[in-house]
Coordinates of N, CA and C in Angstrom, one line a residue:
L1 N 60.9 -28.1 4.9 CA 60.8 -26.7 5.4 C 60.4 -25.9 4.2
A2 N 59.3 -25.1 4.4 CA 58.8 -24.2 3.4 C 59.8 -23.2 2.9
M3 N 59.7 -22.8 1.7 CA 60.5 -21.7 1.2 C 59.9 -20.4 1.6
S4 N 60.6 -19.7 2.5 CA 60.2 -18.4 3.0 C 61.4 -17.5 3.3
S5 N 61.2 -16.2 3.2 CA 62.3 -15.3 3.4 C 62.8 -15.4 4.8
R6 N 61.9 -15.7 5.8 CA 62.4 -15.8 7.2 C 63.2 -17.0 7.4
N7 N 63.1 -18.1 6.6 CA 63.9 -19.3 6.8 C 65.3 -19.0 6.4
A8 N 65.6 -18.0 5.7 CA 67.0 -17.6 5.4 C 67.7 -17.1 6.7
L9 N 67.0 -16.8 7.7 CA 67.5 -16.3 8.9 C 67.9 -17.4 9.9
L10 N 67.5 -18.7 9.5 CA 67.8 -19.8 10.4 C 69.3 -20.2 10.2
T11 N 69.9 -20.5 11.4 CA 71.2 -21.1 11.3 C 71.2 -22.5 10.6
P12 N 72.3 -23.0 10.2 CA 72.2 -24.3 9.6 C 71.7 -25.4 10.6
A13 N 72.1 -25.3 11.9 CA 71.6 -26.2 12.9 C 70.1 -26.1 13.1
D14 N 69.6 -24.8 13.1 CA 68.2 -24.6 13.2 C 67.4 -25.1 12.0
R15 N 67.9 -24.9 10.9 CA 67.3 -25.4 9.6 C 67.2 -26.9 9.6
A16 N 68.2 -27.6 10.2 CA 68.2 -29.0 10.3 C 67.1 -29.5 11.3
A17 N 66.9 -28.7 12.3 CA 65.9 -29.0 13.4 C 64.5 -28.6 13.0
A18 N 64.3 -27.7 12.2 CA 63.0 -27.1 11.9 C 61.9 -28.1 11.4
P19 N 62.3 -29.2 10.7 CA 61.3 -30.2 10.3 C 60.5 -30.8 11.4
V20 N 60.9 -30.6 12.7 CA 60.2 -31.1 13.8 C 58.8 -30.5 13.8
L21 N 58.5 -29.4 13.2 CA 57.2 -28.9 13.1 C 56.3 -29.8 12.3
W22 N 56.8 -30.2 11.2 CA 56.0 -31.1 10.3 C 55.9 -32.5 11.0
R23 N 56.9 -33.0 11.7 CA 56.8 -34.3 12.4 C 55.7 -34.2 13.4
A24 N 55.6 -33.1 14.1 CA 54.5 -33.0 15.2 C 53.2 -32.9 14.5
L25 N 53.0 -32.2 13.5 CA 51.7 -32.1 12.8 C 51.3 -33.4 12.1
S26 N 52.3 -34.1 11.6 CA 52.0 -35.4 10.9 C 51.6 -36.4 12.0
A27 N 52.2 -36.4 13.1 CA 51.9 -37.3 14.2 C 50.4 -37.2 14.6
V28 N 50.0 -35.9 14.7 CA 48.6 -35.7 15.1 C 47.7 -36.1 14.0
R29 N 48.0 -35.8 12.7 CA 47.2 -36.2 11.6 C 47.1 -37.7 11.5
D30 N 48.2 -38.4 11.8 CA 48.2 -39.9 11.8 C 47.3 -40.4 12.9
A31 N 47.5 -39.8 14.1 CA 46.7 -40.3 15.3 C 45.2 -40.1 15.0
H32 N 44.8 -39.0 14.4 CA 43.4 -38.7 14.1 C 42.9 -39.8 13.1
A33 N 43.8 -40.1 12.1 CA 43.4 -41.0 11.0 C 43.0 -42.4 11.6
V34 N 43.6 -42.8 12.7 CA 43.4 -44.1 13.3 C 42.4 -44.0 14.5
G35 N 41.7 -42.8 14.6 CA 40.6 -42.8 15.6 C 40.8 -41.9 16.8
E36 N 42.0 -41.3 17.0 CA 42.1 -40.4 18.2 C 41.3 -39.1 18.0
R37 N 40.4 -38.8 19.0 CA 39.6 -37.6 18.9 C 39.8 -36.7 20.1
D38 N 40.5 -37.1 21.1 CA 40.7 -36.3 22.3 C 41.7 -35.2 22.0
A39 N 41.2 -34.0 22.0 CA 42.1 -32.9 21.6 C 43.3 -32.7 22.5
G40 N 43.1 -33.0 23.8 CA 44.1 -32.9 24.8 C 45.2 -33.9 24.5
V41 N 44.9 -35.1 24.1 CA 45.9 -36.1 23.7 C 46.6 -35.6 22.5
L42 N 45.9 -35.1 21.5 CA 46.6 -34.6 20.3 C 47.6 -33.4 20.6
R43 N 47.1 -32.5 21.5 CA 48.0 -31.4 21.8 C 49.2 -31.9 22.6
A44 N 49.0 -32.9 23.5 CA 50.1 -33.5 24.3 C 51.1 -34.2 23.3
R45 N 50.6 -34.8 22.3 CA 51.5 -35.5 21.4 C 52.4 -34.5 20.6
M46 N 51.8 -33.4 20.2 CA 52.6 -32.4 19.5 C 53.6 -31.8 20.4
T47 N 53.2 -31.5 21.6 CA 54.0 -30.8 22.6 C 55.2 -31.7 22.9
A48 N 55.0 -33.0 23.1 CA 56.1 -33.9 23.4 C 57.2 -33.9 22.3
I49 N 56.7 -34.0 21.1 CA 57.6 -34.0 19.9 C 58.4 -32.8 19.8
L50 N 57.7 -31.6 20.0 CA 58.4 -30.3 19.9 C 59.4 -30.1 21.0
R51 N 59.0 -30.5 22.2 CA 59.9 -30.3 23.3 C 61.1 -31.2 23.3
A52 N 61.0 -32.3 22.6 CA 62.2 -33.2 22.4 C 63.3 -32.5 21.6
E53 N 62.9 -31.6 20.8 CA 63.9 -30.8 19.9 C 64.4 -29.6 20.8
K54 N 65.6 -29.8 21.3 CA 66.1 -28.8 22.2 C 66.3 -27.4 21.6
R55 N 66.5 -27.3 20.3 CA 66.7 -26.0 19.6 C 65.4 -25.2 19.5
A56 N 64.3 -25.9 19.6 CA 63.0 -25.3 19.4 C 62.4 -24.8 20.7
A57 N 61.9 -23.5 20.7 CA 61.2 -22.9 21.8 C 59.7 -22.9 21.5
L58 N 59.0 -23.7 22.1 CA 57.6 -23.9 21.8 C 56.8 -22.6 22.3
E59 N 56.0 -22.0 21.4 CA 55.2 -20.9 21.7 C 53.8 -21.4 22.0
Y60 N 53.2 -22.2 21.0 CA 51.9 -22.7 21.3 C 51.6 -23.9 20.4
V61 N 50.7 -24.7 20.8 CA 50.0 -25.8 20.0 C 48.5 -25.6 20.1
S62 N 47.8 -25.9 19.1 CA 46.3 -25.7 19.1 C 45.6 -26.7 18.3
V63 N 44.5 -27.2 18.9 CA 43.6 -28.0 18.2 C 42.2 -27.3 18.3
A64 N 41.8 -26.7 17.2 CA 40.7 -25.7 17.3 C 39.6 -26.0 16.3
D65 N 38.4 -25.5 16.6 CA 37.3 -25.6 15.6 C 37.8 -24.8 14.4
P66 N 37.6 -25.4 13.2 CA 38.1 -24.8 12.0 C 37.3 -23.5 11.6
V67 N 36.2 -23.2 12.2 CA 35.4 -22.0 11.8 C 35.6 -20.9 12.9
T68 N 35.4 -21.3 14.2 CA 35.5 -20.3 15.3 C 36.8 -20.2 15.9
L69 N 37.7 -21.1 15.6 CA 39.1 -21.2 16.2 C 39.1 -21.3 17.7
A70 N 37.9 -21.7 18.3 CA 37.9 -22.0 19.7 C 38.6 -23.4 20.0
E71 N 39.4 -23.4 21.0 CA 40.0 -24.7 21.4 C 39.0 -25.8 21.6
L72 N 39.3 -27.0 21.2 CA 38.4 -28.1 21.3 C 38.8 -29.0 22.4
D73 N 37.8 -29.7 23.0 CA 38.1 -30.8 23.9 C 38.2 -32.1 23.2
R74 N 37.3 -32.2 22.1 CA 37.3 -33.4 21.3 C 37.1 -32.9 19.8
V75 N 37.7 -33.6 18.9 CA 37.6 -33.4 17.5 C 36.3 -34.0 17.1
G76 N 35.4 -33.2 16.6 CA 34.1 -33.7 16.2 C 33.9 -33.8 14.7
A77 N 32.6 -33.8 14.3 CA 32.2 -33.9 12.9 C 32.7 -32.8 12.0
A78 N 33.0 -31.7 12.6 CA 33.6 -30.6 11.7 C 35.1 -30.7 11.5
G79 N 35.7 -31.6 12.1 CA 37.2 -31.7 12.0 C 37.8 -30.7 12.9
A80 N 39.1 -30.3 12.6 CA 39.8 -29.4 13.4 C 40.9 -28.7 12.6
L81 N 41.3 -27.5 13.1 CA 42.5 -26.9 12.6 C 43.6 -27.1 13.6
V82 N 44.6 -27.7 13.3 CA 45.8 -28.0 14.2 C 46.9 -27.1 13.8
S83 N 47.4 -26.3 14.7 CA 48.4 -25.3 14.4 C 49.4 -25.2 15.5
L84 N 50.6 -24.6 15.2 CA 51.6 -24.5 16.2 C 52.5 -23.3 15.8
A85 N 53.3 -22.8 16.8 CA 54.3 -21.8 16.6 C 55.5 -22.2 17.4
V86 N 56.7 -22.1 16.8 CA 57.9 -22.5 17.4 C 59.0 -21.5 17.0
C87 N 59.8 -21.1 18.0 CA 60.9 -20.2 17.7 C 62.2 -20.9 17.7
F88 N 63.0 -20.6 16.7 CA 64.4 -21.0 16.6 C 65.2 -19.7 16.7
G89 N 65.8 -19.4 17.8 CA 66.5 -18.1 18.0 C 65.4 -17.1 17.7
P90 N 65.8 -16.1 16.9 CA 64.8 -15.0 16.7 C 63.7 -15.3 15.6
V91 N 63.8 -16.5 15.0 CA 62.9 -16.8 13.9 C 61.7 -17.6 14.5
R92 N 60.5 -17.0 14.2 CA 59.2 -17.7 14.6 C 58.7 -18.4 13.4
L93 N 58.5 -19.7 13.5 CA 57.9 -20.5 12.5 C 56.5 -21.0 12.9
I94 N 55.6 -20.9 12.0 CA 54.2 -21.4 12.2 C 53.8 -22.4 11.1
D95 N 52.9 -23.3 11.4 CA 52.4 -24.2 10.4 C 51.1 -24.8 10.9
N96 N 50.4 -25.4 10.1 CA 49.1 -26.0 10.4 C 48.7 -27.1 9.5
V97 N 47.8 -28.0 9.9 CA 47.1 -29.0 9.1 C 45.6 -28.9 9.5
V98 N 44.8 -29.4 8.6 CA 43.4 -29.5 8.8 C 43.1 -31.0 9.0
L99 N 42.4 -31.3 10.1 CA 41.9 -32.7 10.3 C 40.6 -32.7 9.6
P100 N 40.3 -33.7 8.8 CA 39.1 -33.8 8.0 C 37.9 -34.0 8.9
A101 N 36.7 -33.5 8.4 CA 35.5 -33.8 9.0 C 35.3 -35.3 9.0
T102 N 34.6 -35.8 10.0 CA 34.3 -37.3 10.1 C 32.9 -37.6 9.9

């Protein structure tokens, strides 16, 4: 969990649950590394991981073009920006990873 002033607002239980963001992003990064290019599949994978954490209120997941930020159907030669936002009580956490160009 990143060091941020808003993270001080997390309860101990929320702080323990918050690494689910990184698990979701890592799962997509790993799936892409072994050949998954369907952006819908990648979004579904993130969503499933995040929804399994009952303390997390999912706001959005995105697999987007890294320049235009338009949602993608497939991750192409330009790679993708994968991002998400999740709330733990009143605290909104965001994170992202870049999938490399292929």
